[in-house]
Coordinates of C-alpha atoms in Angstrom, one line a residue:
M17 CA 11.5 -19.5 1.4
V18 CA 13.1 -16.8 -0.8
P19 CA 10.7 -13.9 0.0
L20 CA 10.4 -15.0 3.6
G21 CA 14.2 -15.2 3.9
F22 CA 14.5 -11.7 2.5
L23 CA 11.9 -10.5 4.9
A24 CA 13.6 -12.2 7.8
V25 CA 17.1 -10.8 7.0
F26 CA 16.3 -7.3 5.8
F27 CA 13.3 -6.5 8.0
V28 CA 12.8 -8.8 11.0
W29 CA 16.4 -9.0 12.0
P30 CA 17.1 -5.2 11.9
V31 CA 13.9 -4.3 13.7
V32 CA 14.4 -6.9 16.4
A33 CA 18.1 -5.9 16.8
I34 CA 17.3 -2.2 17.4
M35 CA 14.5 -3.1 19.8
R36 CA 16.8 -5.5 21.7
L37 CA 19.5 -2.8 21.8
G38 CA 17.0 -0.4 23.3
F39 CA 15.8 -2.9 25.8
D40 CA 19.3 -3.9 26.9
E41 CA 20.0 -0.3 27.8
G42 CA 16.9 -0.1 29.9
G43 CA 14.4 2.7 30.1
V44 CA 11.7 1.3 27.8
L45 CA 9.0 1.0 30.5
A46 CA 9.9 4.5 31.8
T47 CA 9.4 5.9 28.3
L48 CA 6.0 4.3 27.9
G49 CA 5.0 5.7 31.3
T50 CA 5.5 9.3 30.4
A51 CA 2.5 11.6 29.5
R52 CA 4.4 13.1 26.6
V53 CA 4.5 9.7 24.8
W54 CA 0.8 9.1 25.1
R55 CA 0.2 12.6 23.9
L56 CA 2.2 11.6 20.8
V57 CA 0.1 8.5 20.5
G58 CA -3.1 10.5 20.8
F59 CA -2.0 13.0 18.1
T60 CA -0.9 10.2 15.8
V61 CA -4.3 8.4 16.2
A62 CA -6.3 11.6 15.9
Q63 CA -4.7 12.9 12.8
A64 CA -4.8 9.5 11.2
A65 CA -8.5 9.1 12.0
G66 CA -9.3 12.6 10.8
A67 CA -7.4 12.0 7.5
T68 CA -9.2 8.6 7.1
V69 CA -12.6 10.2 7.6
V70 CA -11.8 12.9 5.0
A71 CA -10.4 10.4 2.5
V72 CA -13.5 8.1 2.9
V73 CA -16.0 11.0 2.6
A74 CA -14.1 12.4 -0.5
G75 CA -13.5 8.9 -2.0
L76 CA -17.1 7.6 -2.0
P77 CA -18.5 10.1 -4.6
V78 CA -15.5 9.4 -6.8
A79 CA -16.1 5.6 -6.4
F80 CA -19.7 6.1 -7.6
L81 CA -18.4 8.1 -10.6
L82 CA -16.0 5.3 -11.6
A83 CA -18.3 2.4 -10.9
R84 CA -21.8 3.5 -11.8
T85 CA -21.5 6.1 -14.5
N86 CA -20.7 6.0 -18.2
L87 CA -19.4 9.5 -18.9
P88 CA -16.6 10.7 -21.2
G89 CA -13.3 11.5 -19.6
L90 CA -13.3 8.8 -17.0
G91 CA -9.8 7.7 -18.1
I92 CA -8.4 11.1 -17.3
I93 CA -10.2 11.1 -13.9
R94 CA -8.6 7.8 -13.1
V95 CA -5.2 9.2 -13.8
I96 CA -5.8 12.3 -11.7
I97 CA -7.0 10.5 -8.6
L98 CA -4.2 7.9 -8.8
V99 CA -1.4 10.3 -9.1
P100 CA -1.5 11.6 -5.5
F101 CA -1.2 8.0 -4.1
V102 CA 2.2 7.4 -5.7
L103 CA 3.6 10.9 -5.4
P104 CA 6.7 11.2 -3.1
S105 CA 5.8 12.3 0.4
V106 CA 8.2 15.3 0.2
V107 CA 6.4 16.4 -3.0
V108 CA 3.0 16.4 -1.3
G109 CA 4.4 18.0 1.8
L110 CA 6.0 20.8 -0.2
A111 CA 2.8 21.2 -2.3
F112 CA 0.7 21.8 0.8
R113 CA 3.4 24.0 2.2
A114 CA 3.1 26.2 -0.9
M115 CA -0.6 26.5 -0.2
L116 CA -0.5 26.6 3.6
P117 CA 2.9 28.1 4.6
D118 CA 2.1 27.9 8.3
G119 CA 1.4 24.2 8.2
G120 CA -0.5 22.9 11.2
V121 CA -2.9 20.1 12.1
W122 CA -5.3 20.7 9.2
A123 CA -2.5 20.8 6.7
I124 CA -1.3 17.4 7.9
V125 CA -4.8 15.9 7.8
L126 CA -5.6 17.3 4.4
A127 CA -2.2 16.2 3.0
N128 CA -2.6 12.7 4.3
A129 CA -6.2 12.5 3.0
F130 CA -4.9 13.8 -0.4
F131 CA -2.6 10.9 -0.5
N132 CA -5.3 8.3 0.1
V133 CA -8.4 9.3 -1.8
A134 CA -7.4 6.9 -4.6
V135 CA -7.2 4.0 -2.1
V136 CA -10.9 4.5 -1.1
A137 CA -12.1 5.3 -4.6
R138 CA -10.5 2.4 -6.4
T139 CA -11.1 -0.2 -3.6
V140 CA -14.8 0.7 -3.2
A141 CA -15.4 1.1 -6.9
G142 CA -14.0 -2.4 -7.4
L143 CA -16.9 -3.8 -5.4
W144 CA -19.5 -1.2 -6.4
T145 CA -19.1 -2.2 -10.0
H146 CA -20.3 -5.7 -9.1
L147 CA -23.4 -4.7 -7.2
D148 CA -26.7 -5.4 -9.1
R149 CA -28.7 -2.3 -9.6
R150 CA -32.0 -4.3 -9.4
A151 CA -31.9 -4.3 -5.6
E152 CA -31.7 -0.5 -5.6
D153 CA -34.4 -0.2 -8.2
A154 CA -36.7 -2.5 -6.2
A155 CA -36.2 -0.4 -3.1
R156 CA -37.0 2.8 -5.1
A157 CA -40.1 1.1 -6.6
L158 CA -41.3 0.4 -3.0
G159 CA -41.1 4.1 -2.2
A160 CA -37.7 4.5 -0.6
S161 CA -35.9 7.7 -1.3
R162 CA -32.4 7.8 -2.9
L163 CA -30.9 8.4 0.5
R164 CA -32.8 5.6 2.2
T165 CA -31.9 3.3 -0.7
F166 CA -28.2 4.1 -0.3
T167 CA -28.2 3.7 3.5
S168 CA -30.3 0.6 3.6
V169 CA -29.3 -1.3 0.5
T170 CA -26.0 0.0 -1.1
L171 CA -24.0 1.0 2.0
P172 CA -24.3 -2.3 3.8
A173 CA -23.2 -4.1 0.6
L174 CA -20.2 -1.8 0.3
A175 CA -19.2 -2.1 4.0
P176 CA -16.5 -4.8 3.4
A177 CA -14.8 -2.6 0.8
I178 CA -15.1 0.6 2.9
G179 CA -13.7 -1.2 5.9
S180 CA -10.8 -2.6 4.0
A181 CA -9.9 0.8 2.5
A182 CA -10.3 2.6 5.8
A183 CA -7.9 0.2 7.5
V184 CA -5.3 0.7 4.9
V185 CA -5.7 4.5 4.8
F186 CA -5.5 4.7 8.6
L187 CA -2.2 2.7 8.5
F188 CA -0.7 4.9 5.8
C189 CA -1.7 8.1 7.7
A190 CA -0.5 6.8 11.1
T191 CA 2.9 6.0 9.7
S192 CA 3.2 9.1 7.5
F193 CA 6.7 10.6 7.7
G194 CA 7.6 13.1 5.1
V195 CA 4.3 15.0 5.3
V196 CA 4.5 15.4 9.1
L197 CA 8.2 16.3 9.0
I198 CA 7.6 19.1 6.5
L199 CA 4.2 20.4 7.7
G200 CA 4.5 19.8 11.4
G201 CA 8.1 21.0 11.9
A202 CA 9.2 21.0 15.5
R203 CA 5.7 21.7 16.8
L204 CA 3.7 18.7 15.7
R205 CA 5.1 15.2 15.9
T206 CA 3.7 11.7 15.4
L207 CA 5.2 8.4 16.5
E208 CA 7.0 8.1 13.2
T209 CA 8.8 11.5 13.4
E210 CA 9.5 11.1 17.1
I211 CA 11.3 7.8 16.4
Y212 CA 13.4 9.7 13.8
L213 CA 14.2 12.4 16.3
R214 CA 15.2 10.0 19.1
T215 CA 17.2 7.8 16.8
V216 CA 19.0 10.3 14.7
E217 CA 19.4 13.4 16.8
L218 CA 19.0 12.4 20.4
L219 CA 20.4 8.8 20.1
D220 CA 17.7 7.8 22.6
L221 CA 17.6 4.1 21.7
P222 CA 15.4 3.0 24.6
G223 CA 12.9 5.6 23.8
A224 CA 13.0 4.8 20.1
A225 CA 12.6 1.1 20.9
A226 CA 9.6 1.8 23.1
L227 CA 7.9 3.8 20.4
S228 CA 8.7 1.3 17.7
L229 CA 7.2 -1.4 19.9
L230 CA 4.0 0.6 20.1
Q231 CA 4.0 1.2 16.4
V232 CA 4.5 -2.5 15.5
G233 CA 1.7 -3.5 17.8
A234 CA -0.7 -1.0 16.2
V235 CA 0.4 -2.0 12.7
V236 CA -0.3 -5.7 13.4
A237 CA -3.7 -4.8 14.8
V238 CA -4.7 -2.6 11.8
L239 CA -3.4 -5.2 9.3
S240 CA -5.5 -7.9 11.0
V241 CA -8.6 -5.7 10.7
G242 CA -7.7 -5.0 7.1
A243 CA -7.2 -8.7 6.3
V244 CA -10.7 -9.6 7.7
A245 CA -12.3 -6.7 5.7
R246 CA -10.4 -7.7 2.6
R247 CA -11.5 -11.3 2.9
R248 CA -15.1 -10.2 3.3
R249 CA -14.8 -8.0 0.2
E250 CA -13.3 -10.8 -1.9
T251 CA -16.0 -13.2 -0.7
A252 CA -18.6 -10.6 -1.8
L253 CA -17.0 -10.2 -5.2
R254 CA -17.1 -14.0 -5.7
L255 CA -20.7 -14.2 -4.7
R256 CA -21.9 -11.3 -6.8
G257 CA -19.9 -11.8 -9.9
Q258 CA -19.8 -9.1 -12.6
A259 CA -22.7 -6.8 -13.1
E260 CA -23.3 -4.3 -15.8
S261 CA -24.0 -1.3 -13.6
A262 CA -22.5 1.7 -15.5
R263 CA -25.0 4.0 -17.1
R264 CA -25.8 7.7 -17.6
P265 CA -26.6 9.4 -14.3
A266 CA -30.2 10.4 -13.7
G267 CA -32.0 12.8 -11.2
G268 CA -30.2 13.2 -7.9
E269 CA -27.2 11.1 -9.1
W270 CA -26.0 14.3 -10.9
A271 CA -25.4 15.8 -7.5
V272 CA -23.1 13.0 -6.5
V273 CA -21.3 13.3 -9.9
A274 CA -20.8 17.0 -9.2
A275 CA -19.4 16.2 -5.8
A276 CA -17.0 13.7 -7.3
L277 CA -15.8 16.2 -9.9
G278 CA -15.3 18.8 -7.1
V279 CA -13.1 16.3 -5.3
V280 CA -11.1 15.7 -8.6
V281 CA -10.6 19.5 -9.0
L282 CA -9.4 19.8 -5.4
L283 CA -6.9 17.0 -6.0
C284 CA -5.4 19.1 -8.8
V285 CA -5.0 22.3 -6.7
P286 CA -1.9 21.2 -4.6
I287 CA -0.2 19.9 -7.8
A288 CA -1.0 23.1 -9.7
S289 CA 0.3 25.3 -6.8
L290 CA 3.5 23.3 -6.7
V291 CA 4.1 23.8 -10.5
L292 CA 3.3 27.5 -10.2
R293 CA 5.6 27.9 -7.3
S294 CA 8.5 26.2 -9.2
L295 CA 8.1 28.9 -11.9
S296 CA 7.9 31.8 -9.5
T297 CA 11.1 33.8 -9.0
P298 CA 11.8 37.1 -7.2
D299 CA 11.9 38.8 -10.6
G300 CA 8.7 37.2 -11.9
W301 CA 8.1 34.0 -13.8
G302 CA 11.1 32.0 -14.9
L303 CA 13.0 28.8 -15.0
D304 CA 15.7 29.7 -12.5
G305 CA 15.0 26.7 -10.3
Y306 CA 15.3 24.2 -13.1
R307 CA 18.6 25.7 -14.3
A308 CA 19.9 25.6 -10.8
L309 CA 19.4 21.9 -10.6
T310 CA 22.7 21.6 -12.5
G311 CA 24.5 23.1 -9.5
V312 CA 24.7 22.4 -5.7
G313 CA 22.4 25.1 -4.4
Y314 CA 22.9 28.3 -2.5
E315 CA 26.3 28.3 -0.9
G316 CA 26.9 24.6 -1.5
S317 CA 23.8 23.3 0.3
L318 CA 24.2 19.9 -1.5
Q319 CA 27.4 17.9 -2.0
I320 CA 26.2 16.8 -5.5
S321 CA 24.2 18.5 -8.2
G322 CA 20.5 18.1 -8.6
L323 CA 21.1 16.1 -11.8
D324 CA 23.4 13.7 -10.0
A325 CA 20.7 13.3 -7.3
A326 CA 18.2 12.5 -10.1
R327 CA 20.5 9.9 -11.6
N328 CA 21.0 8.3 -8.1
S329 CA 17.2 8.1 -7.8
L330 CA 16.7 6.5 -11.2
A331 CA 19.5 3.9 -10.5
A332 CA 18.3 3.0 -7.0
A333 CA 14.6 2.8 -8.1
T334 CA 15.5 0.5 -11.0
D335 CA 17.4 -1.9 -8.8
A336 CA 14.7 -1.8 -6.1
T337 CA 11.9 -2.4 -8.6
L338 CA 13.6 -5.4 -10.2
L339 CA 14.2 -7.0 -6.8
A340 CA 10.7 -6.1 -5.5
V341 CA 8.9 -7.5 -8.6
T342 CA 10.8 -10.7 -8.3
L343 CA 10.1 -11.2 -4.6
G344 CA 6.5 -9.9 -4.8
T345 CA 5.7 -12.3 -7.7
M346 CA 7.2 -15.2 -5.9
A347 CA 5.3 -14.4 -2.7
S348 CA 2.0 -14.0 -4.6
V349 CA 2.4 -17.3 -6.3
V350 CA 3.2 -19.0 -3.0
L351 CA 0.1 -17.4 -1.3
V352 CA -2.2 -18.4 -4.2
T353 CA -0.8 -21.9 -4.3
L354 CA -1.2 -22.5 -0.6
A355 CA -4.7 -21.0 -0.6
R356 CA -5.7 -23.1 -3.6
D357 CA -4.3 -26.3 -2.0
G358 CA -6.2 -25.5 1.2
R359 CA -9.5 -25.0 -0.6
G360 CA -9.0 -28.0 -2.9
T361 CA -7.7 -30.6 -0.4
T362 CA -9.7 -33.8 -0.7
E363 CA -9.0 -37.2 0.7
R364 CA -10.7 -40.4 -0.2
A365 CA -12.1 -42.6 2.5
P366 CA -10.1 -45.8 3.2
S367 CA -11.2 -49.0 1.7
G368 CA -14.2 -50.5 3.6
L369 CA -15.6 -47.1 4.7
T370 CA -17.6 -46.6 1.5
S371 CA -20.4 -48.9 0.6
S372 CA -23.1 -49.1 -2.1
A373 CA -25.2 -51.5 -0.2
G374 CA -28.9 -50.9 0.5
P375 CA -30.5 -49.2 3.5
C376 CA -30.3 -52.2 5.7
A377 CA -26.5 -52.5 5.2
R378 CA -26.0 -48.8 5.8
N379 CA -28.0 -49.0 9.0
G380 CA -26.1 -52.0 10.3
P381 CA -22.9 -52.0 12.4
R382 CA -20.6 -51.8 9.4
G383 CA -22.7 -49.1 7.8
R384 CA -22.7 -47.0 10.9
A385 CA -19.0 -47.5 11.4
A386 CA -18.4 -46.4 7.8
Q387 CA -20.5 -43.2 8.3
E388 CA -18.7 -42.4 11.5
G389 CA -15.3 -42.9 9.7
R390 CA -16.3 -40.6 6.9
R391 CA -17.5 -38.0 9.4
R392 CA -14.2 -38.0 11.3
L393 CA -12.2 -37.9 8.1
S394 CA -14.3 -35.0 6.7
G395 CA -13.8 -33.2 10.0
G396 CA -10.0 -33.7 9.9
V397 CA -9.8 -32.4 6.3
K398 CA -11.8 -29.3 7.2
Q399 CA -9.6 -28.7 10.2
R400 CA -6.5 -28.9 8.0
I401 CA -8.0 -26.5 5.5
R402 CA -8.7 -24.0 8.3
H403 CA -5.1 -24.3 9.5
R404 CA -3.9 -23.8 5.9
V405 CA -6.1 -20.7 5.5
R406 CA -4.9 -19.2 8.8
Y407 CA -1.3 -19.8 7.8
V408 CA -1.8 -18.0 4.5
E409 CA -3.4 -15.1 6.3
V410 CA -0.4 -14.9 8.7
V411 CA 2.1 -15.0 5.9
D412 CA 0.2 -12.4 3.9
T413 CA 0.1 -10.1 7.0
A414 CA 3.8 -10.6 7.5
F415 CA 4.6 -9.4 4.0
M416 CA 2.5 -6.2 4.7
L417 CA 4.4 -5.3 7.9
P418 CA 7.1 -3.2 6.2
L419 CA 4.4 -0.8 5.1
G420 CA 3.7 0.2 8.7
V421 CA 6.9 -0.1 10.7
S422 CA 9.1 3.0 10.9
A423 CA 11.5 3.3 8.0
V424 CA 13.9 5.0 10.4
T425 CA 13.8 1.9 12.7
V426 CA 14.6 -0.3 9.8
G427 CA 17.4 2.0 8.5
F428 CA 19.1 2.2 11.8
G429 CA 18.7 -1.5 12.3
Y430 CA 20.6 -2.0 9.0
L431 CA 23.6 0.0 10.4
I432 CA 23.9 -2.2 13.5
T433 CA 23.3 -5.6 11.9
L434 CA 24.4 -5.8 8.3
D435 CA 28.1 -5.6 9.1
L436 CA 27.7 -9.3 10.1
L437 CA 26.9 -10.3 6.5
P438 CA 29.6 -10.9 4.0
G439 CA 30.8 -7.7 2.4
D440 CA 29.5 -5.3 5.1
L441 CA 26.5 -3.9 3.3
R442 CA 26.5 -0.8 5.5
T443 CA 28.9 0.9 3.1
S444 CA 27.5 -0.7 0.0
P445 CA 25.5 1.2 -2.7
V446 CA 22.9 -1.6 -2.7
L447 CA 21.7 -0.6 0.8
V448 CA 19.3 2.0 -0.5
P449 CA 17.7 -0.2 -3.1
L450 CA 17.3 -3.0 -0.5
A451 CA 15.4 -0.6 1.8
Q452 CA 13.3 0.7 -1.1
A453 CA 12.5 -2.9 -2.3
L454 CA 11.3 -3.7 1.3
V455 CA 8.7 -0.9 0.9
V456 CA 7.7 -1.7 -2.7
T457 CA 7.3 -5.5 -2.3
P458 CA 4.0 -5.4 -0.4
L459 CA 2.6 -3.1 -3.1
V460 CA 3.6 -5.6 -5.8
I461 CA 1.9 -8.3 -3.8
R462 CA -1.3 -6.4 -3.5
V463 CA -1.4 -5.7 -7.2
M464 CA -0.5 -9.3 -8.3
L465 CA -2.4 -11.3 -5.7
P466 CA -6.1 -10.6 -6.7
V467 CA -5.3 -11.3 -10.4
L468 CA -3.5 -14.6 -9.7
R469 CA -6.4 -15.6 -7.5
S470 CA -8.9 -14.9 -10.2
I471 CA -7.3 -17.3 -12.7
D472 CA -9.5 -20.4 -13.1
E473 CA -7.7 -23.4 -11.6
R474 CA -9.2 -25.6 -14.3
L475 CA -7.0 -23.9 -16.9
R476 CA -3.9 -25.0 -14.9
Q477 CA -5.3 -28.5 -14.4
A478 CA -6.0 -28.8 -18.2
A479 CA -2.5 -27.8 -19.0
G480 CA -1.1 -30.2 -16.5
S481 CA -3.2 -33.1 -17.8
L482 CA -1.8 -32.4 -21.3
G483 CA 1.7 -33.0 -20.0
A484 CA 2.9 -29.5 -19.1
S485 CA 5.4 -29.2 -16.3
P486 CA 4.6 -26.8 -13.4
W487 CA 7.0 -24.3 -15.0
R488 CA 5.4 -24.7 -18.4
V489 CA 1.9 -24.2 -16.8
W490 CA 3.1 -21.0 -15.1
W491 CA 4.6 -19.7 -18.4
E492 CA 1.7 -20.6 -20.6
V493 CA -1.2 -19.9 -18.3
D494 CA -0.4 -17.6 -15.5
V495 CA 2.1 -15.2 -17.3
P496 CA -0.2 -14.3 -20.2
M497 CA -3.2 -13.7 -18.0
A498 CA -1.2 -11.8 -15.3
G499 CA 1.3 -10.1 -17.6
R500 CA -0.4 -6.7 -17.6
S501 CA -0.7 -6.8 -13.8
L502 CA 3.0 -7.6 -13.6
L503 CA 3.7 -4.5 -15.7
T504 CA 1.4 -2.5 -13.5
A505 CA 3.2 -3.7 -10.4
A506 CA 6.6 -2.8 -11.9
A507 CA 5.5 0.7 -12.9
F508 CA 3.9 1.5 -9.6
G509 CA 6.8 0.0 -7.7
Y510 CA 9.2 2.2 -9.8
V511 CA 7.5 5.5 -8.9
V512 CA 7.1 4.5 -5.3
A513 CA 10.8 3.6 -5.1
L514 CA 11.7 6.8 -6.9
G515 CA 10.0 8.9 -4.3
E516 CA 10.8 6.8 -1.2
F517 CA 12.0 9.2 1.6
G518 CA 11.8 7.6 5.0
A519 CA 14.5 4.9 4.9
T520 CA 16.5 6.6 2.1
S521 CA 16.9 9.8 4.1
F522 CA 18.6 7.8 6.9
L523 CA 20.7 5.5 4.7
A524 CA 21.8 7.7 1.8
R525 CA 25.2 9.3 2.1
P526 CA 25.6 13.0 1.1
D527 CA 27.4 12.0 -2.2
T528 CA 24.7 9.3 -3.0
A529 CA 21.6 11.3 -2.1
T530 CA 18.5 10.7 -4.1
L531 CA 16.2 13.5 -5.4
P532 CA 13.7 13.4 -2.5
V533 CA 16.6 13.5 0.0
A534 CA 18.1 16.5 -1.9
V535 CA 14.7 18.3 -1.8
A536 CA 14.5 17.8 2.0
R537 CA 18.0 19.2 2.5
L538 CA 17.3 22.2 0.2
I539 CA 14.2 23.3 2.0
S540 CA 16.0 23.0 5.4
R541 CA 18.7 25.5 4.2
P542 CA 18.2 29.2 3.9
G543 CA 18.2 30.9 0.5
E544 CA 15.5 31.5 -2.2
L545 CA 17.5 29.6 -4.7
N546 CA 17.3 26.5 -2.6
N547 CA 13.5 26.8 -2.4
Q548 CA 13.3 27.3 -6.2
M549 CA 15.4 24.2 -6.8
A550 CA 13.3 22.1 -4.3
Y551 CA 10.0 23.1 -6.1
A552 CA 11.6 22.4 -9.5
A553 CA 12.8 19.0 -8.4
C554 CA 9.4 18.2 -7.0
T555 CA 7.7 19.2 -10.3
L556 CA 10.0 16.9 -12.2
L557 CA 9.0 14.0 -9.9
V558 CA 5.3 14.9 -10.5
L559 CA 5.8 14.8 -14.3
V560 CA 7.4 11.3 -14.0
T561 CA 4.6 10.1 -11.8
V562 CA 1.9 11.4 -14.1
A563 CA 3.6 9.8 -17.1
V564 CA 3.8 6.4 -15.4
V565 CA 0.2 6.5 -14.1
A566 CA -1.0 7.4 -17.6
V567 CA 0.8 4.4 -19.0
V568 CA -0.7 2.1 -16.3
E569 CA -4.2 3.5 -16.9
R570 CA -3.7 2.8 -20.6
V571 CA -3.1 -0.8 -19.7
R572 CA -6.2 -0.6 -17.5
V573 CA -5.3 -3.1 -14.8
P574 CA -7.2 -2.6 -11.5
V575 CA -5.0 -1.0 -8.9
G576 CA -5.6 -0.4 -5.2
E577 CA -6.8 -3.9 -4.2
F578 CA -5.4 -3.6 -0.6

């Protein structure tokens, strides 16, 4: 009830409140009936689909490199492909702005794909590692080409992982905010940026409510598709088990390796351009932007210094991570326990329904009645198990909803609801960490859940049979086996909270602005000094992100199990 209560108070209530406010003022149906809104929907879907295709095409060779090859330097490659996924959106937007100053549709598509190559690569590689090479070798021995073998044997086996990754990537791209805001400007808008415009600048609550309603419906649909694909992928993993498939590439496999290395190099280009731009000054190379972070920018563009904004980011991210890890761990334990109870539910037949008599007794009236009783009882147990499984899937999907609903909608909902709680949280410094924790908690669940599900239930049962209490079982069995995943979840949650921009940009006051919010304000003000400060701040965020990802990769816990 604790994680569900948090979700209800800090997500469902604000979102429902702002939608109700918009509906009460009328005009929602009129907004949905305009051609402009459906052009926004069309562009949102088109750019998300384009970015998803690019991410899948780029991620598959990298997945092969990670899953099927045994080459030196794979640890560095894992770090490189994972860094973009946890970079702040303003950093990625500014990096692509440094390469493509005019922005445009292709800049948005490439930036969103840049974000999500790691999702495809890590998710598909997780299943690809378990595929037995002998099926491919048999197809090759029967005369099939490498392409025919891949399309007829490998690709169908990878379909659950590809579908799961594509659903998540599409969701992330459709709800992208910072990238579209920086690269699209006033010319190109998605549902997310239009909700921001109507809520913050135009105060068009009915219009924002209508667009939020569309977005929530789309998010639920995509999450449902992703849940089905994820379940198929987990089933495939259980059926196949672990396979030793990594080896030195041979023949045409080197072409796939070369393509994967090309993708890795391309992933480094935006980051390199961002770093170089932070060192570029009108007088040549220098550190003017970094020195300027101690001030407030050109003509007082900021109300606090860049260093103060950095301290605000660190403090808010720490609080948000602690809260998200606590809630995410509790939710993961609940989901695993409910699913385990559903799978393991057994009931004994009542006395008189079982019989060890011979064939004649079993074929008699009492024997037939006993068989019918057992059949009905078995059917009832199976039905209860199906209901339990559906309930777990619904709860799991509910925890993922904050990833797809507009952060602006949630932020504005906070301002019109949280005054009803004791202490009026609208003016409290904990408001930003609460909003960030709402975004981080689903990521923590996705990291923790597969690991907790993989723990053999017999270990828990053995500890319980030896007299350990449920808390002792959790501490002695689950924590040691899932401890590294917990550290991974905390690390990734920290960098995601550190770079969160959507809700923070709406909730943070000028004197409590975080570093991503300060970057967005700097690039919206004139002055070369402001641009240098923005690029320097983004470079610092990149360095922190790279350091965290390197530590996580050192721990080597699988990430990206969406």
